[in-house]
Coordinates of C-alpha atoms and ligand atoms in Angstrom, one line a residue:
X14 CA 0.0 0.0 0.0
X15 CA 2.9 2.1 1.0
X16 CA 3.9 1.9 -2.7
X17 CA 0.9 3.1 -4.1
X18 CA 1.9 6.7 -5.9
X19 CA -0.6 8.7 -4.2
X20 CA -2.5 12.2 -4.6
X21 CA -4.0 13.9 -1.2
X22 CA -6.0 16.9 -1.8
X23 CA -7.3 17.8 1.9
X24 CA -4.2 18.2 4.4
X25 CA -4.5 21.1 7.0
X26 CA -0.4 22.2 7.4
X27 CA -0.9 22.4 10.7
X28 CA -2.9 19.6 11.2
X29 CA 0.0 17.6 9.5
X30 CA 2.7 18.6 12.2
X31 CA 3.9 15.6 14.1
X32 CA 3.6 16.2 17.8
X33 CA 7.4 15.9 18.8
X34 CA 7.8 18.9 16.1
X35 CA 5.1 20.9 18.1
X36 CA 6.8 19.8 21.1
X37 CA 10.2 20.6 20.0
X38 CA 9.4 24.4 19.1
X39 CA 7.4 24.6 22.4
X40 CA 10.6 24.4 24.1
X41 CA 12.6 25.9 22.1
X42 CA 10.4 29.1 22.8
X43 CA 9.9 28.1 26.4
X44 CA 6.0 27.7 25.9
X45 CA 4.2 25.1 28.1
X46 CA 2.3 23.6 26.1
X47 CA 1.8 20.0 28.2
X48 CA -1.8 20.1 28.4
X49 CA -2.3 19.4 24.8
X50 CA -0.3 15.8 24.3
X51 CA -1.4 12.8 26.2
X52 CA 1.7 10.6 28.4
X53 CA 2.4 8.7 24.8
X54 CA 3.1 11.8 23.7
X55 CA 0.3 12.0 20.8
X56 CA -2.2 14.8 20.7
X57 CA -4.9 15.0 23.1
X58 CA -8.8 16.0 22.8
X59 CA -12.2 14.8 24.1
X60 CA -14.9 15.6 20.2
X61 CA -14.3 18.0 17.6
X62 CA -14.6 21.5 19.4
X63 CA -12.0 20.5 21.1
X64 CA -9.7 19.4 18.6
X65 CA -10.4 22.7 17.2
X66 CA -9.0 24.6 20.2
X67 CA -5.8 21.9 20.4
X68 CA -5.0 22.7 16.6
X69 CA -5.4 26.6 17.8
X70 CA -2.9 25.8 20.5
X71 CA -0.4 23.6 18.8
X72 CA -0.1 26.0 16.1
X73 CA 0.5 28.9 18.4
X74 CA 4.5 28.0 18.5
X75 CA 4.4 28.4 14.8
X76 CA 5.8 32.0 14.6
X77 CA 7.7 32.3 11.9
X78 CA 8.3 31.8 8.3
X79 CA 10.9 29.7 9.2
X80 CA 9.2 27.4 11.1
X81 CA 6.6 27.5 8.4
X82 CA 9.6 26.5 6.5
X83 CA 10.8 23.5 8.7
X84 CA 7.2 22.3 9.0
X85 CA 6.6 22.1 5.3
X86 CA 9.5 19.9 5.1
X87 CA 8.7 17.3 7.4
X88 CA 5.6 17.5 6.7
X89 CA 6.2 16.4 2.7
X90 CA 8.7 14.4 4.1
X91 CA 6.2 12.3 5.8
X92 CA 3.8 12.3 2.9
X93 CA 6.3 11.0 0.3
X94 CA 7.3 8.1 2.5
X95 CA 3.9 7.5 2.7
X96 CA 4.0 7.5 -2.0
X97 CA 2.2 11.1 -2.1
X98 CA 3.3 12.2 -5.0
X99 CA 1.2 15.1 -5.1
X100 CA -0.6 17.1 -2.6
X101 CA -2.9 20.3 -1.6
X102 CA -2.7 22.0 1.5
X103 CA -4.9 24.3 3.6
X104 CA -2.7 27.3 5.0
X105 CA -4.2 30.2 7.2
X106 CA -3.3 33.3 6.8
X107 CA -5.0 33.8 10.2
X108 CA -2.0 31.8 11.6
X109 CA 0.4 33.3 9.4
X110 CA 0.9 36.8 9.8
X111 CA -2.2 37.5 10.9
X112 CA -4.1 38.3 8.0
X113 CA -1.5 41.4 6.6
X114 CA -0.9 40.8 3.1
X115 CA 2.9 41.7 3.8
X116 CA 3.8 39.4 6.1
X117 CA 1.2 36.4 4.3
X118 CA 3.5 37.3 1.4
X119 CA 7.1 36.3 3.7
X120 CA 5.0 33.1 4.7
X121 CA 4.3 32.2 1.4
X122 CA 7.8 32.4 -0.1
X123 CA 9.2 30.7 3.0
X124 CA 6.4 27.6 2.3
X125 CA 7.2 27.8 -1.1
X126 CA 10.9 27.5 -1.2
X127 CA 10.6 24.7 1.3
X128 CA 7.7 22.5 -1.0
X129 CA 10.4 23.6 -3.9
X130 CA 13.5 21.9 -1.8
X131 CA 11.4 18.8 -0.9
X132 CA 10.1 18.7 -4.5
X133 CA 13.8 18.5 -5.6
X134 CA 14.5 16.1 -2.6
X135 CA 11.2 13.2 -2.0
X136 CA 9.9 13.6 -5.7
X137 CA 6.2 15.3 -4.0
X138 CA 4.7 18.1 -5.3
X139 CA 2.8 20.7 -2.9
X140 CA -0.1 23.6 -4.0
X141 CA -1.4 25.3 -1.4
X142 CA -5.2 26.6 -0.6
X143 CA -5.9 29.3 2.0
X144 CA -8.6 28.6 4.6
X145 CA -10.3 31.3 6.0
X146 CA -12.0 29.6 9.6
X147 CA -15.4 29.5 10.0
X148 CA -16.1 29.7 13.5
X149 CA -13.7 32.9 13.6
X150 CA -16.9 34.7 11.8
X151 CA -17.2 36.3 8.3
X152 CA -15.6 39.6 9.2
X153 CA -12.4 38.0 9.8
X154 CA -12.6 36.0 6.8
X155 CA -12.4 39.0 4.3
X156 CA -8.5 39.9 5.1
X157 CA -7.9 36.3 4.7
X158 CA -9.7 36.2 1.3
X159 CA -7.9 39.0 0.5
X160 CA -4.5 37.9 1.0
X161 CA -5.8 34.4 -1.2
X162 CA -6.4 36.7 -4.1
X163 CA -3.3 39.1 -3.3
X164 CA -1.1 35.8 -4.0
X165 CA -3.1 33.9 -6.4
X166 CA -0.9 31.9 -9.0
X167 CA 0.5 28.6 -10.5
X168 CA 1.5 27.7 -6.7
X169 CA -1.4 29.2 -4.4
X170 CA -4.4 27.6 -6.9
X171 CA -7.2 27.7 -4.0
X172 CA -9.7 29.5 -1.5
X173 CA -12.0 27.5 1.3
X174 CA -13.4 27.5 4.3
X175 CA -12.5 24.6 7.2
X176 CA -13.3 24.7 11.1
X177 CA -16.6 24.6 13.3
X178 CA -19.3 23.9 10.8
X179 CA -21.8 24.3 13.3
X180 CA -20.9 28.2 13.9
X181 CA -22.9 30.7 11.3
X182 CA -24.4 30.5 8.0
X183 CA -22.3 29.4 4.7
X184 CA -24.0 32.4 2.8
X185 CA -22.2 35.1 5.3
X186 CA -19.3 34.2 3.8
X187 CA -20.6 34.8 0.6
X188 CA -18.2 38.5 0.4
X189 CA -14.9 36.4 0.7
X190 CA -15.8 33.5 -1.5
X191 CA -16.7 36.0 -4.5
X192 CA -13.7 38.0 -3.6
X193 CA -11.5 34.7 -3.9
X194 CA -13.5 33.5 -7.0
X195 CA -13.3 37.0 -8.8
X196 CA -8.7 36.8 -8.5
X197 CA -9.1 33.5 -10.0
X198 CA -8.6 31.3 -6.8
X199 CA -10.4 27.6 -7.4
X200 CA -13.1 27.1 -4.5
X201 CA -14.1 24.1 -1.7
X202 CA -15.5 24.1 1.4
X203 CA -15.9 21.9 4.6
X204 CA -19.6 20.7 5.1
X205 CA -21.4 17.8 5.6
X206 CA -18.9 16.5 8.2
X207 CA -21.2 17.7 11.4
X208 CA -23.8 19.6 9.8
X209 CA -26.0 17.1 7.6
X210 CA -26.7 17.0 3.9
X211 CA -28.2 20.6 4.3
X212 CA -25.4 22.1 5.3
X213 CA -24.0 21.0 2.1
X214 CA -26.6 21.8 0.1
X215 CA -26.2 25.6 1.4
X216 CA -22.7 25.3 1.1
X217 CA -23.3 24.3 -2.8
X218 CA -25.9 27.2 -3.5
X219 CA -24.0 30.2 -1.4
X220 CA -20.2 29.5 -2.1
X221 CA -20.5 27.3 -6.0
X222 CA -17.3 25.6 -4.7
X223 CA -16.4 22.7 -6.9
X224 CA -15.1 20.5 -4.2
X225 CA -16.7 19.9 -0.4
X226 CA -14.4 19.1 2.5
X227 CA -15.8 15.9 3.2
X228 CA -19.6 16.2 2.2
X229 CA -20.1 12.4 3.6
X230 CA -23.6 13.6 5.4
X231 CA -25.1 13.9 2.2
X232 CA -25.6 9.9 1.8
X233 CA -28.3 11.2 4.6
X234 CA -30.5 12.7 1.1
X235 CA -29.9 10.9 -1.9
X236 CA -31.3 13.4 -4.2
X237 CA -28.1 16.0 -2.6
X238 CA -26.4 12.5 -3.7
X239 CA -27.7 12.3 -7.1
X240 CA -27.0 16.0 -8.1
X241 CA -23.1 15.6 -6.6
X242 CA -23.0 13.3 -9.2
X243 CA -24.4 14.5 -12.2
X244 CA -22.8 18.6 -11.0
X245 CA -19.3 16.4 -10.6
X246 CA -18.8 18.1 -7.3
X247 CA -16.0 15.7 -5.9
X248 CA -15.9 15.0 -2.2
X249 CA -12.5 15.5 -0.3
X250 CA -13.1 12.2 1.4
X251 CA -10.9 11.4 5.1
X252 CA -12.2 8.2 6.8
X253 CA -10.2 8.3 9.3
X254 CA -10.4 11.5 10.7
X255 CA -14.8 11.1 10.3
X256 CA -13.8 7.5 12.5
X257 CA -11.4 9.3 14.9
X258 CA -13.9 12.3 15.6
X259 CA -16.9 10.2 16.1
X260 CA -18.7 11.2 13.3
X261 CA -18.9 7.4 12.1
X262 CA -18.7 4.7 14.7
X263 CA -16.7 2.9 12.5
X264 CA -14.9 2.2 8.7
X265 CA -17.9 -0.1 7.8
X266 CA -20.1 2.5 8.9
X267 CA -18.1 5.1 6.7
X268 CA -20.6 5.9 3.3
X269 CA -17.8 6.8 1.1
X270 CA -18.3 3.4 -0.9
X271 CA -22.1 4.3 -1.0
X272 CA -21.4 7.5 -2.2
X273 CA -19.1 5.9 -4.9
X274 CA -21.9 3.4 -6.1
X275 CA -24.5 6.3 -6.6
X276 CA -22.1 7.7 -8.9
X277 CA -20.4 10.7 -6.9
X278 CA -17.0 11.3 -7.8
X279 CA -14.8 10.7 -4.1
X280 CA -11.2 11.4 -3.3
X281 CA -9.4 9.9 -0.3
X282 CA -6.9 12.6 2.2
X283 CA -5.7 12.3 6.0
X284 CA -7.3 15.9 6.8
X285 CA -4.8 15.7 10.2
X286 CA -3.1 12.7 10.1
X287 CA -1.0 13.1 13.8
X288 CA -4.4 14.0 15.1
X289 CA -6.1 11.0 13.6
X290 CA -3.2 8.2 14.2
X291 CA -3.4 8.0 10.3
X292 CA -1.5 8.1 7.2
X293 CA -2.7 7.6 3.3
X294 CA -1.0 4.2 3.7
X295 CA -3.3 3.4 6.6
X296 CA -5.9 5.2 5.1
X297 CA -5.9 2.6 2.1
X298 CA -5.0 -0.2 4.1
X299 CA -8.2 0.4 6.0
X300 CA -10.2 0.6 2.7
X301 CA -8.9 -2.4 1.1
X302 CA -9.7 -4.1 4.7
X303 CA -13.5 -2.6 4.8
X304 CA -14.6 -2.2 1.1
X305 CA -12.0 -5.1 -0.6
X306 CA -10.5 -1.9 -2.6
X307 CA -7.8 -3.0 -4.6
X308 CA -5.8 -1.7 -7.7
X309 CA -8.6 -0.5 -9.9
X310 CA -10.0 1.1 -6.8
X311 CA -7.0 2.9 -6.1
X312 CA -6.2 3.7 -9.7
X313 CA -10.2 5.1 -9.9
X314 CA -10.1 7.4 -6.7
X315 CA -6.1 8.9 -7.5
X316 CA -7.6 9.8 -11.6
X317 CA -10.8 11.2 -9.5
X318 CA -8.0 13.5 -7.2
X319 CA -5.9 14.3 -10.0
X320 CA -8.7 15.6 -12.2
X321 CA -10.1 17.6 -9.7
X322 CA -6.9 19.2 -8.2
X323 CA -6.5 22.9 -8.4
X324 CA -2.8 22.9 -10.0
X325 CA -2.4 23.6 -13.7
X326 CA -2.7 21.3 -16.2
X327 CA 1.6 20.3 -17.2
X328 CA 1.3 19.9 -13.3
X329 CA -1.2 17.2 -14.1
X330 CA 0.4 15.9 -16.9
X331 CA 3.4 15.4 -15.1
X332 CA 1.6 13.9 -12.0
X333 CA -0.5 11.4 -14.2
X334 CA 2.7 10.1 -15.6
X335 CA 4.0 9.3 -11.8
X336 CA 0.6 7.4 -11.3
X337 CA 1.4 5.1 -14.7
X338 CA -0.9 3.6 -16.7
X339 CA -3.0 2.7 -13.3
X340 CA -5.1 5.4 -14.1
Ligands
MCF19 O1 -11.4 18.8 8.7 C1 -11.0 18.9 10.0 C2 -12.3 18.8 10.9 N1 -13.3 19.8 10.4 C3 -13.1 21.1 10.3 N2 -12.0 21.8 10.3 C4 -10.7 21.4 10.4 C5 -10.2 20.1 10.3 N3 -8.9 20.1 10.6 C6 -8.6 21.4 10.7 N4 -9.7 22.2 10.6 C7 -9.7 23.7 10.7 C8 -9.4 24.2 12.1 O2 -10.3 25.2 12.5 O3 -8.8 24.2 9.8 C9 -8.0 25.2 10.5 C10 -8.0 24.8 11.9 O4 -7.8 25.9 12.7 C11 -6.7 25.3 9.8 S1 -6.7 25.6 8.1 C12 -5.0 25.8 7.7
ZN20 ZN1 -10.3 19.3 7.0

């Protein structure tokens, strides 16, 4: 499985940072940050809100471009060992800099120059997408949105929208997705992960993104199902976080092969994969054990990913080649 060449296109940067990294800076810059691992050292948290505010406080010793810099790397690192060959990942601009276009922009570069090293170095290729955060309201989501389209190009492809899905309304968001839309920036957006088909359904008809972040609550009303499928809207798929979180009790309880048979185009990712205890080797491994996937599977879900990533289309071309003639 670990052979598999791979494409991931829902990874928050953050979210990706093993814990001995976040526990190495915290010391580093003298910053207690004990309350947030458990004794085996992984990250600890009761249900999703407060996962949230453990994310908010691992990421809090990430102060710099430069550790921006050393996260990227070992975060692709990771994901190559694990045969990503491609990947897109969520940045905030909320956690970097603050949402000032200036210092986004020395973020950025130092992100950039890092996926450019490890490109060069584990043969994985990095776009990034900036998240504005939901349950930090729509106000604060129109700096971020702006910084998205201030540093839109062949590198930052993307504009969504992650965190509590619970908190506001998708259509008060409406100002920073046309804002991101308008520069250029390709769109998704988290729903259906806590907030049922409708949330996705409002998602769809306030924001038009062509991708949801997750979406697996609409097997909940299959005529949301049946026009995912026939509008192509691809879901950013991550079993195991849904099983870690609670939102399934279970991989067999998971809909994505459901979703599949009903024709919706689904892609596989980690979403935090420290957080989760998962990589995409484990994530397959755990499909192949559930579903039976095997090659064709495999092959089907990575042309699904590849299709629907944000980069350009020689990036795809190049990728494709790396996934062979399994596609
Ligand atoms: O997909 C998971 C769970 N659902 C919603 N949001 C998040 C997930 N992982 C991280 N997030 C959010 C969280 O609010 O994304 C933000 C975090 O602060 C980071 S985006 C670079
Ligand atoms: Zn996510």
């Amino acid at each position: 499985m670990r052979e598999i060449p791979k494409v991931e296109l829902h990874l928050h940067h953050e979210g990706a940072a093993p814990p001995a990294f976040i526990r190495g800076l915290a010391k580093e810059k003298g910053v207690d940050l004990s309350g947030i691992f458990r004794e085996d050292g992984s990250y600890a948290f009761r249900d999703f809100v407060h996962f949230l505010s453990v994310y908010e406080a691992a990421t809090s010793v990430l102060t710099s471009p430069e550790d921006y810099a050393r996260l990227t790397r070992a975060v692709l690192e990771e994901s190559a060992a694990n045969g990503v060959v491609y990947s897109e990942t969520f940045l905030s601009p909320d956690f970097c800099g603050g949402g000032d276009v200036d210092a986004w922009r020395d973020y950025l570069a130092a992100i950039r120059e890092a996926a450019e090293e490890a490109e060069r170095d584990f043969g994985i290729t990095l776009r990034g997408i900036v998240t504005c955060i939901r349950h930090f309201g729509p106000e604060a989501a129109k700096p971020i949105a702006l910084c998205a389209a201030e540093t839109v190009g062949d590198w930052l492809t993307g504009f969504g929208m992650a965190g509590d899905e619970m908190k506001g309304k998708p259509a008060d968001f409406t100002w920073a997705f046309d804002c991101a839309r308008e520069a250029g920036l390709r769109l998704t957006v988290h729903a259906g992960e806590w907030g049922g088909a409708k949330s996705v359904r409002d998602a769809l008809v306030a924001l038009r993104p062509e991708r949801i972040g997750h979406g697996v609550q609409s097997i909940d009303d299959l005529a949301l199902v049946d026009d995912l499928a026939e509008q192509g809207i691809v879901l950013e798929c991550c079993p195991g976080s849904n099983v870690a979180l609670g939102v399934y009790p279970g991989w067999s309880a998971h809909p994505i092969q459901r979703l599949r048979d009903r024709g919706v185009k689904v892609t596989v990712s980690t979403d935090d994969p420290p957080f989760f205890h998962t990589t995409m080797t484990a994530e397959y491994e755990n499909l192949a054990a559930t579903f039976g996937w095997g090659e064709e599977d495999f092959a089907e879900i990575n042309a699904n990913a590849i299709d629907a990533a944000f980069c350009d289309e020689a990036t795809k071309d190049k990728i494709r080649k790396k996934l062979g003639d399994r596609t």
